[in-house]
XYZ file of C-alpha atoms in Angstrom:
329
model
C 42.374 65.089 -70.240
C 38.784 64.864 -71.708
C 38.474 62.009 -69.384
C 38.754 64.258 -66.287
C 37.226 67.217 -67.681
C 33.574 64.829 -68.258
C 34.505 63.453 -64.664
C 34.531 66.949 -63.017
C 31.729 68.185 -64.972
C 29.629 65.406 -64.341
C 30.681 65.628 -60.401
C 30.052 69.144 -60.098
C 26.422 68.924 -62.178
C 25.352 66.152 -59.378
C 26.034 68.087 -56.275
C 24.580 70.928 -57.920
C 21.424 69.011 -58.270
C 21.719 67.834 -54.783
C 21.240 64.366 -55.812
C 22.546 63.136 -52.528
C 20.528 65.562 -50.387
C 18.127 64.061 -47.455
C 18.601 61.557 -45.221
C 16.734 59.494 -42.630
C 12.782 59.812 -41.769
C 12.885 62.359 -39.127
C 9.630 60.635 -37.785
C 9.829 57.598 -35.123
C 6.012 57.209 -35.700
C 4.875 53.874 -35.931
C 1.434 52.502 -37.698
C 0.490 49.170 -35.843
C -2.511 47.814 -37.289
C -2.535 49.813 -40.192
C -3.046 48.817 -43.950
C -0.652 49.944 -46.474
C -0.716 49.621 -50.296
C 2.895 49.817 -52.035
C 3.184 49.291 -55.557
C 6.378 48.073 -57.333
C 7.363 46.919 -53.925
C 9.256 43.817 -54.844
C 12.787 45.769 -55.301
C 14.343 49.186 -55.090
C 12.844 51.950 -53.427
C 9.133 50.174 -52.997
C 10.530 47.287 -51.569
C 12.660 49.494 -49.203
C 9.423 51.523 -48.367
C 7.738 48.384 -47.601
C 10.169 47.400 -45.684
C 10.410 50.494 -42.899
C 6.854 50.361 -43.055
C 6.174 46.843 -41.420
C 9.445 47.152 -39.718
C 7.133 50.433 -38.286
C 4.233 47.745 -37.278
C 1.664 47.687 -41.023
C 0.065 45.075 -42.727
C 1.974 45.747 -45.584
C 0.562 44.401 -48.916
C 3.227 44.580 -51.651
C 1.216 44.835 -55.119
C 3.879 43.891 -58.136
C 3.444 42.512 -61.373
C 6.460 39.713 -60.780
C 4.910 37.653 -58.252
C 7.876 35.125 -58.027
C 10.556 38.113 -56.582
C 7.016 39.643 -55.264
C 6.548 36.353 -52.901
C 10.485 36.770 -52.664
C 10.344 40.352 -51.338
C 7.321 39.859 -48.609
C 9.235 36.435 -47.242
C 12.828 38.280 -46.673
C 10.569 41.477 -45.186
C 8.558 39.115 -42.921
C 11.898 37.511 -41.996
C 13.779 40.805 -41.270
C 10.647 42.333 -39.216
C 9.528 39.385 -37.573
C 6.123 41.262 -39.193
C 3.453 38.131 -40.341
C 1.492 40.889 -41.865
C 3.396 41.361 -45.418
C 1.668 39.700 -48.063
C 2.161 39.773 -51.949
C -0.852 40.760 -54.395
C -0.645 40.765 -58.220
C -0.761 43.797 -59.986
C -0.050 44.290 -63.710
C -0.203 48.453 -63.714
C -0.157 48.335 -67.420
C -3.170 46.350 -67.611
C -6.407 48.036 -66.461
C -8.037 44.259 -66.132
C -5.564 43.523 -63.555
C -5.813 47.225 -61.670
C -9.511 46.586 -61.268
C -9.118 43.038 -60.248
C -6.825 43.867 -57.484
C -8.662 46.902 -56.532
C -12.084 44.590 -56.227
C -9.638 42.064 -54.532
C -8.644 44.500 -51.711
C -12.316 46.174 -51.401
C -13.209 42.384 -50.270
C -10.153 41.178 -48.244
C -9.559 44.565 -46.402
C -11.485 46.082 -43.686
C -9.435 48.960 -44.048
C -6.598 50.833 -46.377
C -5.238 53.743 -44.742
C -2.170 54.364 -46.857
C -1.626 53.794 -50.800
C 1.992 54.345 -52.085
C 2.091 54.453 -55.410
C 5.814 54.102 -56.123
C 6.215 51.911 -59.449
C 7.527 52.593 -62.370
C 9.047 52.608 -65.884
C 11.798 54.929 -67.112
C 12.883 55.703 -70.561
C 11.911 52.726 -71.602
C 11.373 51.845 -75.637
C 7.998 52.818 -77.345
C 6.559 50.129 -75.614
C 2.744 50.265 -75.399
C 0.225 48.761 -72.421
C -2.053 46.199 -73.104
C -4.691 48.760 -73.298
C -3.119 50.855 -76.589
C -1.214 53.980 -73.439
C 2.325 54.729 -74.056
C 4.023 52.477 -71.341
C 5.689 55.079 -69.530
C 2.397 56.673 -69.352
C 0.344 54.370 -68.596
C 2.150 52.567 -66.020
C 3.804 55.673 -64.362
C 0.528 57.287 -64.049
C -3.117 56.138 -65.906
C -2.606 52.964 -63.842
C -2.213 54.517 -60.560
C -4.691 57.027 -61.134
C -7.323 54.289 -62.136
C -6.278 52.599 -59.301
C -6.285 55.286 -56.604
C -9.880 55.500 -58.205
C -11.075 52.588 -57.655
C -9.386 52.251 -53.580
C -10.804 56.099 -53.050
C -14.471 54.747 -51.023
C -11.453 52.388 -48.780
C -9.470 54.999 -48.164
C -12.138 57.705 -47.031
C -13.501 54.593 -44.938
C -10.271 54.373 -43.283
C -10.066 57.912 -42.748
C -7.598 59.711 -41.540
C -5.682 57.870 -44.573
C -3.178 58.697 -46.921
C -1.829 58.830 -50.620
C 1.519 58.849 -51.526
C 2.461 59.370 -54.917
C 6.349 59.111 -56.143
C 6.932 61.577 -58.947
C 10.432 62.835 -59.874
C 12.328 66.246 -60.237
C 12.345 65.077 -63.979
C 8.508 66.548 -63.729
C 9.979 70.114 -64.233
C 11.173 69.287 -67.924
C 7.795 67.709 -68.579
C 5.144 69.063 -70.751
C 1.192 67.631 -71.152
C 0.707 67.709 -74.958
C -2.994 67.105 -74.754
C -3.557 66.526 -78.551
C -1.085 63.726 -78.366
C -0.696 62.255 -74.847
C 0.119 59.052 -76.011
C 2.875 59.899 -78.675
C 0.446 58.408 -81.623
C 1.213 61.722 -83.813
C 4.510 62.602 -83.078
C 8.481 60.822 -82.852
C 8.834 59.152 -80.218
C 10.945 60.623 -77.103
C 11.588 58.234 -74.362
C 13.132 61.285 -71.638
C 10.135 63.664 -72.670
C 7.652 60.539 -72.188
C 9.050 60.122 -69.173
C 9.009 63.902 -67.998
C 5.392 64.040 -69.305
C 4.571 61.194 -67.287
C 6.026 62.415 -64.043
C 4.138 66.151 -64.233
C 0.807 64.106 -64.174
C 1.623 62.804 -61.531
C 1.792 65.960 -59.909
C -0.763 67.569 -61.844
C -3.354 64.906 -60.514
C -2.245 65.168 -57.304
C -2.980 68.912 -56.986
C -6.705 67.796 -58.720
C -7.255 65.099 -56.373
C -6.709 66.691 -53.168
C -9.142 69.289 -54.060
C -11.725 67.221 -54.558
C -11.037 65.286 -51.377
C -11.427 68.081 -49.330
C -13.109 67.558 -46.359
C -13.107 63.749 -46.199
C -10.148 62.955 -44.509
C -7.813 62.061 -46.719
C -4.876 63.610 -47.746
C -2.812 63.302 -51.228
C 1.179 64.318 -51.673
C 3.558 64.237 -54.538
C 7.222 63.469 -53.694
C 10.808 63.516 -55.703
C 12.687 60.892 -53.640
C 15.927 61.313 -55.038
C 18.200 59.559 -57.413
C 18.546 55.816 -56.498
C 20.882 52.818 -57.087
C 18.292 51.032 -58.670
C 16.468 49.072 -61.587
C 13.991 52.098 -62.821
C 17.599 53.180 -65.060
C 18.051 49.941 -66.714
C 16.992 51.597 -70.101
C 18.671 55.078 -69.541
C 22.031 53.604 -71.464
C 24.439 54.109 -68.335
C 25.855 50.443 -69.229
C 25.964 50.797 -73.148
C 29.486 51.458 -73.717
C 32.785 50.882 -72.061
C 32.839 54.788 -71.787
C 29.951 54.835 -69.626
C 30.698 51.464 -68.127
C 33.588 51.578 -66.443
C 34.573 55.902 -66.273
C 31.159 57.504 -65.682
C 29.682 54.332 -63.568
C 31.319 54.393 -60.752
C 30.866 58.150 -60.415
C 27.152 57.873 -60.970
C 26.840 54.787 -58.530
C 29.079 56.528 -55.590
C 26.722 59.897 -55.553
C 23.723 58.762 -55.754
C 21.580 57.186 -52.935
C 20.835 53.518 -51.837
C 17.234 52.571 -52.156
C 17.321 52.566 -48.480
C 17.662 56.183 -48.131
C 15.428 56.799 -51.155
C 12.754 55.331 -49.966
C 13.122 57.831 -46.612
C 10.438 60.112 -48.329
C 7.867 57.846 -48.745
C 7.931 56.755 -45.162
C 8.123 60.380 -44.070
C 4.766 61.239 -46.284
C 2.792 57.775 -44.515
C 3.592 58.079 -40.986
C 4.857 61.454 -39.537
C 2.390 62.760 -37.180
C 3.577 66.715 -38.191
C 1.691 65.646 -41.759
C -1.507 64.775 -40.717
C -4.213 67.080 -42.738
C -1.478 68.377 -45.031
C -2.624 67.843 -48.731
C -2.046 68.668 -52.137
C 1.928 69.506 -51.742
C 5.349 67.888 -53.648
C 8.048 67.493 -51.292
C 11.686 67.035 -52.686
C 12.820 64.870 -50.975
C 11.963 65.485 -46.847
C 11.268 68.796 -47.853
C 7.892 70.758 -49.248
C 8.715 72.813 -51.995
C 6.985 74.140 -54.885
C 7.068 72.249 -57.792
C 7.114 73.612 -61.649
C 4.870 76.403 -62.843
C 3.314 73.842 -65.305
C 2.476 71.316 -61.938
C 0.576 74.078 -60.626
C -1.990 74.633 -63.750
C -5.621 74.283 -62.074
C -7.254 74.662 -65.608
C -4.353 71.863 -66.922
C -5.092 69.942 -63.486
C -8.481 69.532 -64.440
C -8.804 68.916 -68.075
C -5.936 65.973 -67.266
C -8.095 64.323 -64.561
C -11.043 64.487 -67.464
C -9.385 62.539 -70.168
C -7.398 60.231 -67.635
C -11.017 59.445 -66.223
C -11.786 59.099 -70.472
C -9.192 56.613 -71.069
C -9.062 54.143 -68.358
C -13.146 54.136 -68.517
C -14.166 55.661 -65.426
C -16.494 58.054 -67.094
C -19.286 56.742 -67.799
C -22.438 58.611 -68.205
C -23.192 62.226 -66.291
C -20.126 62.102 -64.703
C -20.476 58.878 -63.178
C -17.483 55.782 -62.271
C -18.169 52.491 -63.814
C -19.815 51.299 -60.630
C -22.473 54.323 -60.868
C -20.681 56.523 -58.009
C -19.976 59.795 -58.629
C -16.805 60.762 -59.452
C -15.606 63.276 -57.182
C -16.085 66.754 -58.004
C-alpha cells in the first residue's frame, strides 16, 4: 500500500510540474554557414542541440572537457548530417586556464560566432571544488560560462545579429544568491541549494547582460528545458537503493523527456526567425514566462555581474577586462 501511495504521489507531483510539457521546435529555420558554440555537447541535451543544429546547416563546434566521447559525438553527428562542419574543441569549464585558451583559440580560428549555447553542467554533485578554489556547481554551471561569454562577447557583436543561449533550470526558483558566502566557504554544505543558487545566476546574469548589450545586436535568453533522461542526475541518488531503483525508476524515466526533445528549446532560442531582437527573457521550455521574483533583482543583477567579473579576473583596473577593453556597462 505505501508502495502505491509514493507511486501516485510521485505521478501526480510530475504532471503537476509539467515535466513532460513542450515538444518539437516550432521553427523550420535553418542557419547555413553559421557558427555555433555548444558546450557540454558530447552527450545529453548538448549533444542533441548540436545535433539539430548542423542537421539545420552550422558549423557546429562542440566544446567538452572529455575529448575522447567529444571526438565521439562530432564523428556520429557528422555521420548522421552528412554535415563536415562539426568539430570538437577542449574545454575544461572548471578551469579558467582552459576557458581562456579556448576562447583565444576561437577568436583566431573563427571569422565569425553567431550563436553560443551554453548548456553544460553539474548537478548536485559532492563539495567538489574547481581548479580555481569556486564551488563546482558554481563554477562550472555559471562563473565558467560567464567568463567565457566574456571573453567570445567582441565575436559575437562582430557576427551580429548573433545569439546567446543560456540553459538554466526551473530549480532557479528555489535558489537564493548568498553574497557573503557564494562559494559555501562559511556555511554546511548543500548540494540542491548549490545547485539552485547556481541556476538563478544564470538568470540573474542574463537579465545584466542583455542590458548592457543593448544596441549591438546581440541578444541573450535564459531557458528551463525540461527534465531529461540524462547524465546531469547521476549524483541526485535516483539509483542508491533498490527502493529507488527498481519502484520509483521506471516512473521517473517514463515521464520525463528524451534529450531529444529537451534539447527542442535550445534550438528554438538559436534559430527561430519570430526571436530575432528579443533579449533578456527565460522561456520554460518553448514558452516566455517570467521567471522568480529573485531572477528579476536589477540591484542583485548587478552586484552578481561585479564579483563574477572579481573572481574569474576580468576586472582589472577602472573597470577594465584583462585585455584592457572595457567591460560593458
Amino acid at each position: 500500500m505505501l508502495v502505491v501511495t509514493v507511486l501516485y504521489c510521485t505521478l501526480k507531483n510530475l504532471l503537476k510540474l509539467d515535466f513532460v510539457a513542450g515538444g518539437a521546435c516550432p521553427s523550420k529555420a535553418t542557419i547555413p554557414g553559421k557558427t555555433v558554440i555548444v558546450t557540454g555537447a558530447n552527450t545529453g541535451i548538448g549533444k542533441q542541440t548540436a545535433l539539430e543544429l548542423a542537421r539545420r546547416g552550422g558549423n557546429v563546434i562542440l566544446a567538452c572537457r572529455d575529448m575522447e566521447k567529444c571526438e565521439a559525438a562530432a564523428k556520429e553527428i557528422r555521420g548522421e548530417t552528412l554535415n563536415h562542419r562539426v568539430n570538437a574543441r577542449h574545454l575544461d569549464l572548471a578551469s579558467l586556464k582552459s576557458i581562456r585558451e579556448f576562447a583565444a583559440k576561437v577568436a583566431e580560428e573563427e571569422e565569425h560566432v553567431h550563436i553560443l549555447i551554453n548548456n553544460a553542467a553539474v548537478m548536485r554533485c559532492p563539495h567538489w571544488t574547481t581548479e580555481d578554489g569556486f564551488e563546482m556547481q558554481l563554477g562550472v554551471n555559471y562563473l565558467g560560462h560567464f567568463l567565457l561569454t566574456n571573453l567570445l562577447l567582441d565575436k559575437l557583436k562582430a557576427s551580429a545579429p548573433s545569439r546567446i543561449i543560456n540553459v538554466s533550470s526551473l530549480a532557479h526558483v528555489a535558489g537564493h544568491i548568498d553574497f557573503e558566502d557564494l562559494n559555501w566557504e562559511k556555511r554546511k554544505y548543500d548540494t540542491k541549494a548549490a545547485y539552485c543558487q547556481s541556476k538563478l545566476a544564470v538568470v540573474l546574469s542574463t537579465k545584466e547582460l542583455s542590458r548592457r548589450l543593448q544596441g549591438t545586436g546581440v541578444t541573450v535568453n535564459a531557458l528551463h528545458p525540461g527534465v531529461a533522461r540524462t547524465e546531469l542526475g547521476r549524483h541526485t541518488g535516483m539509483h542508491s537503493s533498490a527502493f529507488s531503483s527498481f519502484t520509483l525508476g521506471p516512473v521517473f524515466w517514463l515521464l520525463v523527456k528524451s534529450p531529444q526533445l529537451a534539447a527542442q528549446p535550445s534550438v528554438y532560442l538559436a534559430v527561430a526567425e519570430e526571436l530575432e531582437g528579443v533579449s533578456g527573457k527565460y522561456f520554460d521550455v518553448l514558452k516566455e514566462k517570467a521567471p522568480a521574483p529573485e531572477a528579476e533583482d536589477e540591484e542583485a543583477a548587478k552586484r552578481l555581474w561585479a564579483e563574477s567579473a572579481r573572481l574569474v579576473g576580468l576586472e582589472m583596473s577602472h573597470g577594465s577586462t584583462e585585455r584592457g577593453q572595457p567591460l560593458p556597462e
